[in-house]
Structures are given as structure tokens and as C-alpha cells.
Amino acid sequence: MKRQRATVIVEIDGQILLVQNRGGLLLLPGGGIGAHETRLEAAARELAEETRLGAESLLFLFSHESSTHCHNVFWAAAAGTPVAGDDAMALDFYDQRQPDLTFSKMSQATREIIERFLAIQASLPPAFAGAGTTTPLVKR
């Protein structure tokens, strides 16, 4: 049985927030769902642990099967300034206007989830788009 994972999509200025793991791969924020927590609780916890962002709203989008995990994918409106947290070595962004800059550094599952999200994005609730008060990350 594949491990259940909460995976979170956060958009800042039209770009999707990514975390770099210890192996150098870029992933969407997320992680394992604890035995006594819901998918929603895990998504909020993992987002805070990895990016220091607080989830103001979370919308479940879809489940995605990868080779090792069952990703429960959420779209988040978040507050705060993203900062690399516990498991994140650094933060980066996926910009669909310049996909080649980060696409090759992403895990296969992350690429697939982002492609699926972009395909359904236009059909998502417009009130949710742009929600939150997230401050853009300043790269140094």
C-alpha cells in the first residue's frame, strides 16, 4: 500500500511555490499524513513546517498516484512570507511562463501534479484565486 501524503499548491504572483529537498529535487510542499490527523490537518501542518506559511484556506483538488505515494493535493491561500523550514533546504518557484527553468529539477510526481493543476485551474472557484496575504519571497 502506498504512503498517504498531503501535497499543497500555493501560488504567489502567479508562480507555484516549491521546496528543495536534501537531494536537490524541487517538490511541492507536503509530507506524510499522521495516524491521528486528517488530510486537511496534514496539509496545513506540512505547509507551515516547510514554508512557515499559515494556511488561511485549503481546497482539496484531487488525488494523484505516484510510484511511491498517494498524494492528496490541496490548493492553499496562505498568509505570511515563505521561508525554508524544517525539511526544506531552499524555496523556489515554478513559473509557467518560463517552465524550463525549474521543470527538469522537479520530481516526476511534482511535474505531473502541476500539469494536472494547470489543466483544471480555469475551472476552480474564482473567489479562491488570489486569496490570502502571502508576501512574495525575495530571492537572494
Coordinates of C-alpha atoms in Angstrom, one line a residue:
M1 CA 0.0 0.0 0.0
K2 CA 1.3 3.4 -0.9
R3 CA 2.0 6.0 1.7
Q4 CA -0.6 8.8 2.0
R5 CA 0.8 12.3 1.5
A6 CA -0.7 15.7 1.8
T7 CA 0.6 17.9 -1.0
V8 CA 0.0 21.7 -1.2
I9 CA -0.1 24.1 -4.1
V10 CA 0.5 27.7 -3.2
E11 CA 0.6 30.4 -5.8
I12 CA 2.5 33.7 -5.3
D13 CA 2.3 36.3 -8.0
G14 CA 1.2 33.6 -10.5
Q15 CA 4.0 31.2 -9.7
I16 CA 3.8 27.9 -7.8
L17 CA 5.9 27.6 -4.6
L18 CA 8.3 24.7 -4.4
V19 CA 10.6 23.4 -1.7
Q20 CA 14.1 21.9 -2.4
N21 CA 14.7 18.6 -0.5
R22 CA 18.1 17.4 0.7
G23 CA 18.6 15.5 -2.5
G24 CA 18.2 18.7 -4.6
L25 CA 14.8 17.9 -6.0
L26 CA 12.1 20.5 -6.2
L27 CA 8.8 19.4 -4.7
L28 CA 5.5 20.8 -3.8
P29 CA 5.3 21.4 0.0
G30 CA 3.8 18.4 1.8
G31 CA 4.5 15.2 3.6
G32 CA 3.1 12.2 5.3
I33 CA -0.3 12.2 7.0
G34 CA -0.1 11.3 10.6
A35 CA -2.1 8.4 12.1
H36 CA -4.3 10.7 14.1
E37 CA -4.7 13.7 11.7
T38 CA -6.9 14.4 8.7
R39 CA -5.6 15.1 5.2
L40 CA -6.6 18.7 5.7
E41 CA -4.7 18.9 9.0
A42 CA -1.6 17.3 7.5
A43 CA -1.7 19.8 4.6
A44 CA -1.8 22.8 6.9
R45 CA 0.9 21.3 9.2
E46 CA 3.3 20.4 6.4
L47 CA 2.8 23.8 4.7
A48 CA 3.8 25.5 8.0
E49 CA 6.7 23.2 8.7
E50 CA 8.3 23.5 5.2
T51 CA 7.5 27.1 4.3
R52 CA 6.4 28.9 7.6
L53 CA 3.2 29.9 5.8
G54 CA -0.1 29.8 7.6
A55 CA -2.9 28.2 5.5
E56 CA -5.9 30.6 5.5
S57 CA -7.9 28.3 3.2
L58 CA -7.4 24.9 1.8
L59 CA -9.3 23.4 -1.1
F60 CA -9.0 19.7 -1.8
L61 CA -8.4 19.3 -5.6
F62 CA -7.6 15.7 -6.4
S63 CA -5.7 12.5 -5.5
H64 CA -2.6 11.6 -7.5
E65 CA -0.9 8.3 -7.5
S66 CA 2.9 8.4 -7.9
S67 CA 5.3 5.4 -7.9
T68 CA 5.6 5.6 -4.1
H69 CA 2.8 7.8 -2.7
C70 CA -0.9 8.7 -2.9
H71 CA -0.8 12.5 -3.0
N72 CA -3.9 14.3 -1.6
V73 CA -3.5 17.6 -3.4
F74 CA -4.7 20.8 -1.9
W75 CA -4.8 24.4 -3.2
A76 CA -3.9 26.9 -0.4
A77 CA -4.4 30.5 0.2
A78 CA -1.7 31.3 2.7
A79 CA -0.5 34.2 4.8
G80 CA 3.0 35.3 5.6
T81 CA 6.3 35.4 4.0
P82 CA 7.6 32.0 2.8
V83 CA 10.8 30.9 4.5
A84 CA 12.5 27.5 4.1
G85 CA 11.6 25.4 7.1
D86 CA 12.4 22.0 8.7
D87 CA 12.7 19.7 5.7
A88 CA 13.3 22.3 3.1
M89 CA 16.8 23.2 2.1
A90 CA 15.6 26.2 0.0
L91 CA 12.5 27.6 -1.7
D92 CA 11.9 28.2 -5.4
F93 CA 9.1 28.8 -7.8
Y94 CA 7.6 27.2 -10.9
D95 CA 6.7 29.9 -13.4
Q96 CA 4.6 28.6 -16.3
R97 CA 5.8 31.5 -18.5
Q98 CA 9.4 30.0 -18.1
P99 CA 8.8 26.3 -17.4
D100 CA 12.2 25.1 -18.4
L101 CA 14.0 26.9 -15.6
T102 CA 12.7 24.6 -12.9
F103 CA 10.8 21.7 -14.6
S104 CA 13.9 19.5 -15.0
K105 CA 14.7 19.9 -11.3
M106 CA 11.3 18.6 -10.1
S107 CA 10.3 15.1 -9.2
Q108 CA 8.2 13.3 -11.7
A109 CA 5.2 13.4 -9.3
T110 CA 5.6 17.2 -8.9
R111 CA 5.6 17.7 -12.6
E112 CA 2.5 15.6 -13.1
I113 CA 0.6 17.3 -10.3
I114 CA 1.5 20.8 -11.6
E115 CA 0.4 19.8 -15.1
R116 CA -2.9 18.5 -13.8
F117 CA -3.4 21.6 -11.7
L118 CA -2.8 23.9 -14.6
A119 CA -5.2 21.9 -16.7
I120 CA -8.1 22.4 -14.2
Q121 CA -7.1 25.8 -12.8
A122 CA -9.6 27.8 -15.0
S123 CA -12.5 25.7 -13.6
L124 CA -11.6 26.4 -10.0
P125 CA -13.6 28.8 -7.8
P126 CA -12.7 32.4 -8.8
A127 CA -13.2 33.6 -5.2
F128 CA -10.3 31.4 -4.1
A129 CA -7.9 32.7 -6.7
G130 CA -5.6 35.3 -5.2
A131 CA -6.9 34.8 -1.7
G132 CA -4.6 35.2 1.2
T133 CA -2.0 37.8 2.0
T134 CA 1.2 36.0 1.1
T135 CA 4.2 38.2 0.7
P136 CA 6.4 37.3 -2.2
L137 CA 9.7 35.5 -1.5
V138 CA 12.7 37.7 -2.1
K139 CA 15.5 35.6 -3.6
R140 CA 19.0 36.4 -2.5

